[in-house]
Amino acid sequence: MTDRMTQPAHKRAVIAGAGMSEVGKVTGTAEEFAVAAINSALQDAGLGLGDVDGLLVSAGAMGGVSLDLAVTLGLRDLRLLSQLQAFGATATQMVQQAVLAVESGTATTVVCVWADDPIREAGREALYGSGIRPRSPWRAIHSAAGAVGANDLYAVATRRHMNRFGTTSEQLGHIAVAQREWAGLNPVAQKGDPITLADHAESRWISEPLRLLDCCLISNGAAAFVVTTADRASAGPHPAVEVRGWGQSHPGAYLQRNDDFGLVSGAARSGPAALDMARLALTDIDLVQLYDCYTFTVLLTLEDYGFCDKGEGGEFVASGVLGPGRSLALNTGGGQLSGYYLWGMTPLMEALTQVRGTAGQRQLAQHDTALVSGNGGIFSHHATLVLERAGS
Amino acid sequence: MPGSDDFLEAASRGVFLLRRCRECETVNSPDVSVCAQCHSLALDWSPASGSARLISWTVTHPKPPTPSRVLAVAELEEGPWWWADLEEADPAALAEGDTLAIAWRDSPVGRVPIFRPNGRVAALENVIPNHD
């Protein structure tokens, strides 16, 4: 693909604004959070609902938003309206799809939103994930045999990596500790109190070898962003963000033979693809926001992106590179482990905040270019974005 | 759904069916309708030997009173991987490459294949180490 930056400003699509609802243990429905996030994102972009002619909607675990959101928002004459679902890879995919829509002339201003409401008051409770996909006979067979529950399946992946490469629980603890330090600087983080490696080692087993502090939070909330052309965005109040590159990788063979399971993920393909499109190298990246449903997901992604050699992820994360003030600016809002869990919107929103220079107390001095990952299913779906502040 | 119905019918008789491709002879997982190797639709049901090699596992810790389980993924002798609980195993003694055998569990959806250690008996004092 030709260098995206060779496209003129009236054709090239950028991210013009972003916004979130309140997030965490907050009361409300997914649709209410979505409306708040969309209004926040449009205001951030200096635009209004009257400017919107495209909407991409994605629901989280509870299936609480759908195309009906267009009705709630009073949107008329949309030229693009779709629901997307690639689990944790959706947010990164929505950027790709919105950019393609604007650059093809399908729409001029596309809002992308993700919302979820798993934490519910009495009377509305439901099982986490009940809105994700219809029950199927094979899913029922696999569940009856025992293959049910993301924690368990990710734990099997983690143990395989430990057995093959000698990765340790303590090394995973370094990720948890560093991200909690970053969360302490983030006013919207759900968990800001510092933790130690000992705290991590003493946290209860979830599914061996994963402990409580290896696992992400659960959150209510929504996030949204606006994609439009660079020249439209340049009229807005804040810097736009260029989408320099993207990639997706879906290795397939879910629950079937997958020789790389736990050892190599789709990041090994989607990362290089995104950097190639961007004409950039890892050394050009200032900040990294990785999907961190578990500490292990971060470790595997770092290896697959090439921050260290395959199998050396444990040594790498334990070597002092992580945390505020250190050499690798990773998950600088606390991530899903300590910040908030809005699936793929967590790393994307933090990347946009940092790149645009609005990260307050945790703002990085060097913040031009970001690498963002999305990870869905059980290492089933992967997507990468390379983002850069306009004009840098 | 035809595939799962046939699978469960055979499972009720203690037979674990896999999908063998007539074109390239690859043995696929039972839940596919298209050969993963050559994309042919010419798949026949083919019974598994019941032997498998352990790849990885976890020990689950659900909220009490639900008991802990060992969930394993193992490579069947014919090639496909199968994920299932591994019963009557000492998780502290497991290693990649251990031989497992298929056993059967009755469930609301029907009989489904799970794992047991191969040739081992439940009582730990009868365990003979099979590797260093």
Coordinates of C-alpha atoms in Angstrom, one line a residue:
Chain A
M1 CA 0.0 0.0 0.0
T2 CA 1.3 3.5 -0.8
D3 CA 2.4 5.7 2.1
R4 CA -0.8 7.0 3.7
M5 CA 0.7 10.4 4.2
T6 CA 0.9 11.0 0.5
Q7 CA -2.8 11.4 0.4
P8 CA -4.0 15.1 0.4
A9 CA -5.7 16.6 3.5
H10 CA -9.2 16.6 1.9
K11 CA -9.1 12.9 1.4
R12 CA -6.9 11.4 4.1
A13 CA -8.8 10.3 7.2
V14 CA -7.7 11.1 10.7
I15 CA -9.0 10.7 14.3
A16 CA -10.4 14.1 15.1
G17 CA -11.6 13.6 18.6
A18 CA -12.2 11.1 21.4
G19 CA -14.3 10.9 24.6
M20 CA -15.4 8.5 27.3
S21 CA -18.3 8.3 29.7
E22 CA -17.6 7.8 33.4
V23 CA -16.0 4.4 33.8
G24 CA -15.7 1.8 36.5
K25 CA -18.3 0.8 39.0
V26 CA -20.7 3.4 37.8
T27 CA -24.5 3.0 37.4
G28 CA -26.2 3.2 34.1
T29 CA -26.9 1.3 30.9
A30 CA -24.6 0.6 28.0
E31 CA -26.7 2.9 25.9
E32 CA -26.5 5.7 28.4
F33 CA -22.8 5.4 28.5
A34 CA -22.6 5.3 24.7
V35 CA -24.5 8.5 24.3
A36 CA -22.3 10.3 26.9
A37 CA -19.1 9.1 25.2
I38 CA -20.3 10.1 21.7
N39 CA -21.3 13.6 22.9
S40 CA -17.9 13.9 24.6
A41 CA -16.0 12.8 21.5
L42 CA -17.9 15.1 19.2
Q43 CA -17.3 18.1 21.5
D44 CA -13.7 17.1 21.6
A45 CA -13.5 17.2 17.8
G46 CA -15.4 20.5 17.6
L47 CA -18.3 18.8 15.8
G48 CA -21.9 18.0 16.5
L49 CA -24.3 15.2 15.9
G50 CA -25.5 17.1 12.8
D51 CA -22.1 16.6 11.2
V52 CA -22.3 12.8 11.6
D53 CA -23.1 10.7 8.6
G54 CA -21.5 7.4 9.7
L55 CA -21.8 5.3 12.8
L56 CA -20.0 2.1 13.8
V57 CA -21.3 0.5 17.0
S58 CA -19.8 -2.2 19.1
A59 CA -21.1 -3.9 22.2
G60 CA -19.1 -5.5 25.0
A61 CA -19.9 -8.6 27.0
M62 CA -23.5 -7.8 27.7
G63 CA -24.7 -6.9 24.1
G64 CA -26.1 -3.6 25.4
V65 CA -25.8 -1.4 22.3
S66 CA -26.8 -2.1 18.7
L67 CA -27.9 -0.2 15.5
D68 CA -30.8 1.1 17.6
L69 CA -28.3 3.6 19.0
A70 CA -28.8 5.6 15.8
V71 CA -32.4 6.0 16.7
T72 CA -31.6 7.1 20.3
L73 CA -29.2 9.7 18.9
G74 CA -31.8 11.0 16.4
L75 CA -29.4 10.4 13.5
R76 CA -30.9 10.7 10.1
D77 CA -29.6 10.0 6.6
L78 CA -26.6 8.0 7.7
R79 CA -24.5 6.7 4.9
L80 CA -22.7 4.2 7.0
L81 CA -24.2 2.2 9.9
S82 CA -22.9 -1.1 11.1
Q83 CA -22.3 -3.2 14.2
L84 CA -18.9 -4.7 14.6
Q85 CA -17.7 -7.5 16.8
A86 CA -14.2 -8.8 17.0
F87 CA -14.1 -8.8 20.8
G88 CA -10.9 -7.1 22.0
A89 CA -9.7 -6.4 18.5
T90 CA -12.8 -4.4 17.7
A91 CA -11.7 -0.9 18.7
T92 CA -8.6 -1.1 16.5
Q93 CA -10.6 -2.6 13.7
M94 CA -13.2 0.3 14.0
V95 CA -10.4 2.8 13.3
Q96 CA -9.5 0.9 10.2
Q97 CA -13.0 0.6 9.0
A98 CA -13.9 4.2 9.7
V99 CA -10.7 5.4 7.8
L100 CA -11.6 3.2 4.9
A101 CA -15.1 4.6 4.8
V102 CA -14.0 8.2 4.8
E103 CA -11.2 7.7 2.3
S104 CA -13.5 5.9 -0.1
G105 CA -16.1 8.7 0.1
T106 CA -18.7 6.4 1.7
A107 CA -19.1 8.9 4.6
T108 CA -17.5 12.1 5.7
T109 CA -17.7 12.0 9.5
V110 CA -17.8 8.6 11.3
V111 CA -18.4 8.1 15.0
C112 CA -17.2 4.8 16.5
V113 CA -18.5 3.7 19.9
W114 CA -18.1 0.8 22.2
A115 CA -20.1 0.4 25.4
D116 CA -20.7 -2.2 28.1
D117 CA -22.6 -2.6 31.4
P118 CA -21.5 -5.8 33.1
I119 CA -21.7 -4.4 36.6
R120 CA -25.4 -4.3 37.4
E121 CA -27.6 -3.5 40.3
A122 CA -30.0 -6.0 41.8
G123 CA -32.7 -7.1 39.4
R124 CA -30.6 -6.6 36.2
E125 CA -27.7 -9.1 36.9
A126 CA -26.6 -11.3 34.1
L127 CA -23.7 -13.6 33.4
Y128 CA -20.6 -11.9 32.0
G129 CA -20.5 -12.6 28.3
S130 CA -24.2 -13.4 27.9
G131 CA -24.5 -10.8 25.1
I132 CA -21.5 -12.0 23.1
R133 CA -22.7 -14.8 20.9
P134 CA -25.5 -17.3 20.5
R135 CA -25.2 -20.7 22.1
S136 CA -24.1 -23.3 19.6
P137 CA -24.0 -27.1 19.9
W138 CA -20.2 -27.2 19.6
R139 CA -19.8 -24.5 22.1
A140 CA -22.0 -26.6 24.5
I141 CA -19.9 -29.7 23.8
H142 CA -16.6 -27.9 24.5
S143 CA -18.0 -26.3 27.6
A144 CA -19.3 -29.7 28.9
A145 CA -15.8 -31.2 28.4
G146 CA -14.4 -28.3 30.5
A147 CA -13.2 -25.7 27.9
V148 CA -15.1 -22.8 29.2
G149 CA -13.9 -19.6 30.8
A150 CA -11.3 -17.2 29.4
N151 CA -9.3 -17.2 32.6
D152 CA -8.8 -21.0 32.3
L153 CA -7.9 -20.9 28.6
Y154 CA -5.4 -18.0 29.0
A155 CA -3.9 -19.8 32.0
V156 CA -3.3 -22.9 29.8
A157 CA -1.5 -20.6 27.3
T158 CA 0.6 -19.0 30.0
R159 CA 1.7 -22.3 31.4
R160 CA 2.8 -23.5 27.9
H161 CA 5.0 -20.4 27.6
M162 CA 6.4 -21.0 31.1
N163 CA 7.1 -24.7 30.3
R164 CA 8.8 -23.9 27.0
F165 CA 10.8 -20.8 27.9
G166 CA 11.0 -20.7 31.7
T167 CA 8.9 -17.6 32.1
T168 CA 8.0 -17.1 35.8
S169 CA 5.0 -15.8 37.7
E170 CA 7.3 -13.2 39.3
Q171 CA 8.2 -11.9 35.8
L172 CA 4.5 -11.4 35.2
G173 CA 4.3 -9.6 38.5
H174 CA 6.7 -6.9 37.1
I175 CA 4.0 -6.0 34.5
A176 CA 1.3 -5.8 37.2
V177 CA 3.4 -3.6 39.5
A178 CA 4.5 -1.2 36.8
Q179 CA 1.0 -0.7 35.4
R180 CA -0.3 -0.1 38.9
E181 CA 2.3 2.7 39.2
W182 CA 1.0 4.3 36.0
A183 CA -2.6 3.9 37.3
G184 CA -1.7 5.9 40.4
L185 CA -1.2 8.9 38.0
N186 CA -4.5 8.4 36.2
P187 CA -7.5 10.2 37.7
V188 CA -10.0 7.7 36.2
A189 CA -8.1 4.6 37.1
Q190 CA -10.1 2.1 39.2
K191 CA -7.1 0.8 41.1
G192 CA -4.4 3.4 42.0
D193 CA -2.9 2.1 45.2
P194 CA 0.6 0.8 44.6
I195 CA 1.3 -2.9 44.8
T196 CA 4.5 -4.8 45.2
L197 CA 5.9 -8.1 43.7
A198 CA 5.0 -9.7 47.1
D199 CA 1.4 -8.5 46.8
H200 CA 1.3 -10.1 43.3
A201 CA 2.8 -13.3 44.6
E202 CA 0.3 -13.5 47.4
S203 CA -2.8 -12.7 45.4
R204 CA -5.1 -15.6 45.1
W205 CA -5.1 -18.1 42.3
I206 CA -7.6 -17.5 39.5
S207 CA -6.5 -20.3 37.3
E208 CA -2.9 -21.5 37.7
P209 CA -0.5 -20.0 36.8
L210 CA -2.6 -16.8 36.7
R211 CA -3.3 -14.9 40.0
L212 CA -5.8 -12.2 40.7
L213 CA -3.3 -9.5 40.0
D214 CA -2.6 -11.0 36.6
C215 CA -6.1 -10.4 35.5
C216 CA -7.9 -7.4 34.2
L217 CA -10.7 -5.4 35.9
I218 CA -14.4 -5.3 35.1
S219 CA -15.9 -2.0 34.2
N220 CA -19.0 -0.2 33.1
G221 CA -18.6 2.6 30.6
A222 CA -18.2 3.6 27.0
A223 CA -15.6 5.2 24.7
A224 CA -16.0 6.9 21.3
F225 CA -13.9 8.5 18.7
V226 CA -14.6 10.5 15.6
V227 CA -12.9 10.0 12.2
T228 CA -13.1 12.6 9.4
T229 CA -10.8 14.1 6.8
A230 CA -7.6 15.8 7.9
D231 CA -8.8 19.2 6.6
R232 CA -12.1 19.0 8.4
A233 CA -10.2 17.9 11.6
S234 CA -7.7 20.8 11.4
A235 CA -10.5 23.2 12.1
G236 CA -11.1 21.5 15.5
P237 CA -9.8 22.7 18.9
H238 CA -7.3 19.9 19.5
P239 CA -4.6 18.2 17.4
A240 CA -5.8 15.4 15.2
V241 CA -4.2 12.0 15.2
E242 CA -2.9 10.4 11.9
V243 CA -3.6 6.7 11.4
R244 CA -0.2 5.9 9.9
G245 CA -0.7 2.1 9.7
W246 CA -2.8 -0.9 10.6
G247 CA -2.9 -4.6 10.4
Q248 CA -5.1 -7.6 11.5
S249 CA -4.2 -11.2 12.1
H250 CA -6.6 -14.1 12.9
P251 CA -4.6 -17.3 13.1
G252 CA -7.7 -19.5 13.2
A253 CA -8.0 -23.0 14.5
Y254 CA -9.9 -21.9 17.6
L255 CA -9.7 -24.8 20.1
Q256 CA -8.3 -26.9 17.2
R257 CA -4.7 -27.7 16.4
N258 CA -2.7 -24.5 16.8
D259 CA 1.0 -25.3 17.3
D260 CA 1.7 -21.7 18.3
F261 CA -0.9 -21.5 21.0
G262 CA 0.6 -19.7 24.0
L263 CA 3.9 -19.3 22.2
V264 CA 3.2 -16.9 19.3
S265 CA 0.1 -14.8 18.7
G266 CA -1.4 -12.9 15.8
A267 CA 0.6 -9.9 17.0
A268 CA 3.6 -11.4 15.2
R269 CA 1.9 -10.6 11.9
S270 CA -0.4 -7.6 12.6
G271 CA 2.4 -5.6 14.3
P272 CA 4.9 -5.8 11.4
A273 CA 2.0 -5.2 8.9
A274 CA 1.0 -2.0 10.7
L275 CA 4.6 -0.7 10.9
D276 CA 5.2 -1.6 7.3
M277 CA 2.2 0.5 6.2
A278 CA 3.4 3.3 8.4
R279 CA 7.0 3.1 7.0
L280 CA 8.1 3.1 10.6
A281 CA 10.2 0.9 12.9
L282 CA 9.9 0.0 16.5
T283 CA 12.6 2.6 17.3
D284 CA 10.3 5.3 16.0
I285 CA 7.6 4.5 18.5
D286 CA 7.3 6.7 21.6
L287 CA 4.6 4.9 23.5
V288 CA 3.0 1.4 23.5
Q289 CA -0.5 0.6 24.5
L290 CA -1.1 -3.1 24.6
Y291 CA -4.3 -5.1 25.3
D292 CA -3.7 -6.5 28.7
C293 CA -6.6 -8.8 29.7
Y294 CA -3.8 -10.6 31.5
T295 CA -0.2 -9.8 32.3
F296 CA 0.7 -12.7 30.1
T297 CA -1.0 -11.1 27.1
V298 CA 1.3 -8.1 27.4
L299 CA 4.4 -10.3 27.7
L300 CA 3.5 -12.4 24.6
T301 CA 2.7 -9.2 22.6
L302 CA 6.0 -7.6 23.5
E303 CA 7.8 -10.6 22.1
D304 CA 5.7 -10.8 19.0
Y305 CA 6.1 -7.1 18.2
G306 CA 9.9 -7.6 18.4
F307 CA 10.7 -5.6 21.6
C308 CA 12.7 -8.7 22.7
D309 CA 13.4 -12.1 21.3
K310 CA 10.9 -14.9 21.3
G311 CA 11.0 -16.5 24.8
E312 CA 12.8 -13.6 26.5
G313 CA 9.7 -11.6 27.4
G314 CA 9.9 -12.6 31.0
E315 CA 13.5 -11.4 31.3
F316 CA 12.7 -8.3 29.4
V317 CA 9.8 -7.1 31.5
A318 CA 11.7 -7.8 34.7
S319 CA 14.8 -5.9 33.6
G320 CA 13.7 -2.5 34.8
V321 CA 12.2 -1.1 31.5
L322 CA 8.7 -0.7 32.8
G323 CA 7.0 1.9 34.9
P324 CA 6.9 5.7 35.0
G325 CA 10.3 7.3 34.1
R326 CA 11.7 4.0 32.6
S327 CA 12.7 3.3 29.1
L328 CA 9.5 1.6 27.7
A329 CA 6.3 3.7 28.0
L330 CA 3.9 0.9 28.2
N331 CA 0.2 1.0 29.3
T332 CA 0.7 4.5 30.7
G333 CA -2.8 4.8 32.1
G334 CA -2.7 1.5 34.1
G335 CA -4.2 -0.5 31.2
Q336 CA -7.0 -3.0 31.8
L337 CA -5.2 -4.4 34.7
S338 CA -5.4 -1.3 36.9
G339 CA -7.0 1.5 34.8
Y340 CA -10.3 0.4 33.4
Y341 CA -11.5 -2.4 31.1
L342 CA -13.3 -1.1 28.0
W343 CA -11.8 -3.9 25.9
G344 CA -9.8 -2.5 23.0
M345 CA -10.9 1.1 23.8
T346 CA -8.6 1.0 26.9
P347 CA -5.3 1.0 25.0
L348 CA -6.7 3.1 22.2
M349 CA -8.0 5.9 24.4
E350 CA -4.7 6.1 26.4
A351 CA -2.8 6.2 23.1
L352 CA -4.9 9.1 21.9
T353 CA -4.6 11.0 25.2
Q354 CA -0.9 10.7 25.3
V355 CA -0.3 11.5 21.6
R356 CA -2.5 14.6 21.8
G357 CA -0.7 15.8 25.0
T358 CA -3.7 15.7 27.3
A359 CA -2.5 13.1 29.8
G360 CA -1.9 15.5 32.7
Q361 CA 0.3 14.1 35.5
R362 CA 1.2 11.0 33.5
Q363 CA 2.0 12.9 30.2
L364 CA 5.0 11.6 28.4
A365 CA 7.6 14.1 27.2
Q366 CA 8.2 12.2 24.0
H367 CA 4.7 11.5 22.7
D368 CA 4.5 11.8 18.9
T369 CA 3.9 8.2 17.8
A370 CA 2.0 5.3 19.4
L371 CA 1.7 1.5 18.8
V372 CA -1.7 0.1 19.9
S373 CA -2.8 -3.5 20.0
G374 CA -6.2 -5.2 20.1
N375 CA -6.6 -8.8 21.2
G376 CA -9.8 -10.8 21.1
G377 CA -11.0 -14.2 22.1
I378 CA -8.4 -16.6 23.3
F379 CA -5.5 -15.1 21.3
S380 CA -7.9 -15.6 18.4
H381 CA -8.1 -12.1 16.9
H382 CA -5.4 -9.5 16.7
A383 CA -5.1 -6.0 15.3
T384 CA -2.5 -3.3 15.5
L385 CA -2.5 0.5 14.8
V386 CA 0.3 3.0 14.4
L387 CA -0.8 6.5 15.4
E388 CA 0.9 9.8 15.2
R389 CA 0.0 13.3 16.2
A390 CA -0.8 15.5 13.2
G391 CA 2.0 17.8 12.3
S392 CA 4.7 16.1 14.3
Chain B
M1 CA -27.0 -29.3 13.6
P2 CA -25.8 -32.4 11.7
G3 CA -22.1 -32.5 12.7
S4 CA -22.7 -32.2 16.4
D5 CA -25.6 -34.6 16.3
D6 CA -23.5 -37.3 14.7
F7 CA -20.7 -36.6 17.1
L8 CA -22.9 -36.9 20.2
E9 CA -24.6 -40.0 18.9
A10 CA -21.3 -41.8 18.5
A11 CA -20.1 -40.4 21.9
S12 CA -23.2 -42.0 23.5
R13 CA -21.7 -45.3 22.3
G14 CA -18.2 -44.4 23.6
V15 CA -16.8 -43.5 20.2
F16 CA -14.8 -40.3 19.7
L17 CA -15.3 -39.2 16.1
L18 CA -12.9 -37.0 14.2
R19 CA -13.1 -35.8 10.6
R20 CA -10.8 -37.5 8.0
C21 CA -10.4 -35.8 4.6
R22 CA -10.8 -38.2 1.7
E23 CA -8.7 -35.9 -0.6
C24 CA -5.6 -35.3 1.5
E25 CA -6.1 -37.8 4.4
T26 CA -5.7 -35.1 7.1
V27 CA -7.6 -35.9 10.2
N28 CA -9.4 -32.7 11.4
S29 CA -11.1 -31.7 14.6
P30 CA -14.7 -33.0 14.8
D31 CA -16.2 -29.5 14.7
V32 CA -15.1 -28.6 11.1
S33 CA -17.1 -29.0 7.9
V34 CA -14.2 -28.1 5.6
C35 CA -10.7 -29.7 5.7
A36 CA -8.3 -27.2 7.3
Q37 CA -5.5 -28.4 5.2
C38 CA -6.9 -28.6 1.6
H39 CA -10.4 -27.0 2.0
S40 CA -12.2 -30.1 0.7
L41 CA -15.7 -30.8 1.7
A42 CA -15.1 -34.5 1.4
L43 CA -14.9 -35.3 5.1
D44 CA -15.7 -38.7 6.6
W45 CA -16.2 -39.5 10.3
S46 CA -13.2 -41.4 11.6
P47 CA -12.9 -42.8 15.2
A48 CA -10.0 -41.6 17.4
S49 CA -7.8 -44.2 19.0
G50 CA -8.3 -42.5 22.3
S51 CA -4.6 -41.8 23.0
A52 CA -3.3 -38.2 23.4
R53 CA -0.2 -36.3 24.3
L54 CA -0.4 -33.5 26.9
I55 CA 0.5 -30.0 25.7
S56 CA -0.5 -27.8 28.5
W57 CA -3.0 -27.4 31.4
T58 CA -4.3 -25.3 34.2
V59 CA -5.7 -25.9 37.7
T60 CA -8.9 -23.8 37.9
H61 CA -9.9 -22.1 41.1
P62 CA -13.6 -21.2 40.8
K63 CA -15.6 -19.6 43.6
P64 CA -16.3 -22.1 46.4
P65 CA -18.1 -24.4 46.7
T66 CA -17.3 -25.3 43.0
P67 CA -14.3 -27.6 43.1
S68 CA -11.0 -27.1 41.3
R69 CA -10.4 -28.9 38.0
V70 CA -7.4 -29.6 35.8
L71 CA -8.2 -28.4 32.3
A72 CA -5.9 -29.7 29.7
V73 CA -5.2 -29.4 26.0
A74 CA -3.7 -32.5 24.4
E75 CA -2.8 -33.6 20.9
L76 CA -4.7 -36.7 19.9
E77 CA -2.7 -39.4 18.2
E78 CA -4.4 -38.6 14.9
G79 CA -3.3 -34.9 15.0
P80 CA -6.2 -32.7 16.2
W81 CA -6.0 -31.0 19.6
W82 CA -8.8 -31.5 22.2
W83 CA -9.5 -29.4 25.2
A84 CA -11.0 -31.2 28.2
D85 CA -10.8 -31.7 31.9
L86 CA -8.1 -34.1 33.0
E87 CA -9.5 -36.2 35.8
E88 CA -7.6 -38.4 38.4
A89 CA -4.3 -36.7 37.7
D90 CA -1.9 -35.1 40.2
P91 CA -1.4 -31.7 38.7
A92 CA 2.0 -31.3 40.5
A93 CA 3.3 -34.3 38.6
L94 CA 2.2 -33.3 35.1
A95 CA 4.6 -32.6 32.2
E96 CA 4.2 -31.8 28.6
G97 CA 4.3 -35.0 26.6
D98 CA 2.6 -37.1 29.2
T99 CA 0.4 -39.8 27.6
L100 CA -3.3 -39.4 28.3
A101 CA -6.4 -41.5 27.5
I102 CA -9.9 -40.5 26.5
A103 CA -12.6 -41.1 29.1
W104 CA -16.3 -40.2 29.0
R105 CA -18.3 -37.7 31.0
D106 CA -22.1 -37.6 31.1
S107 CA -23.4 -34.1 30.8
P108 CA -26.7 -32.3 30.1
V109 CA -25.6 -32.0 26.4
G110 CA -24.7 -35.7 26.2
R111 CA -21.6 -37.9 26.7
V112 CA -18.5 -35.9 26.0
P113 CA -14.8 -37.0 25.8
I114 CA -12.5 -35.9 28.6
F115 CA -9.1 -37.1 29.7
R116 CA -7.6 -39.5 32.2
P117 CA -3.9 -40.2 32.7
N118 CA -3.0 -43.2 30.5
G119 CA -2.8 -46.5 32.3
R120 CA -2.8 -44.8 35.7
V121 CA -5.0 -45.8 38.6
A122 CA -6.5 -43.3 40.9
A123 CA -4.6 -44.2 44.0
L124 CA -1.3 -42.2 44.1
E125 CA 0.7 -45.0 45.8
N126 CA 0.3 -47.0 42.6
V127 CA 1.8 -44.3 40.4
I128 CA 5.0 -45.3 38.5
P129 CA 7.0 -42.3 37.3
N130 CA 7.4 -42.5 33.5
H131 CA 10.0 -39.8 33.1
D132 CA 12.9 -38.3 34.9

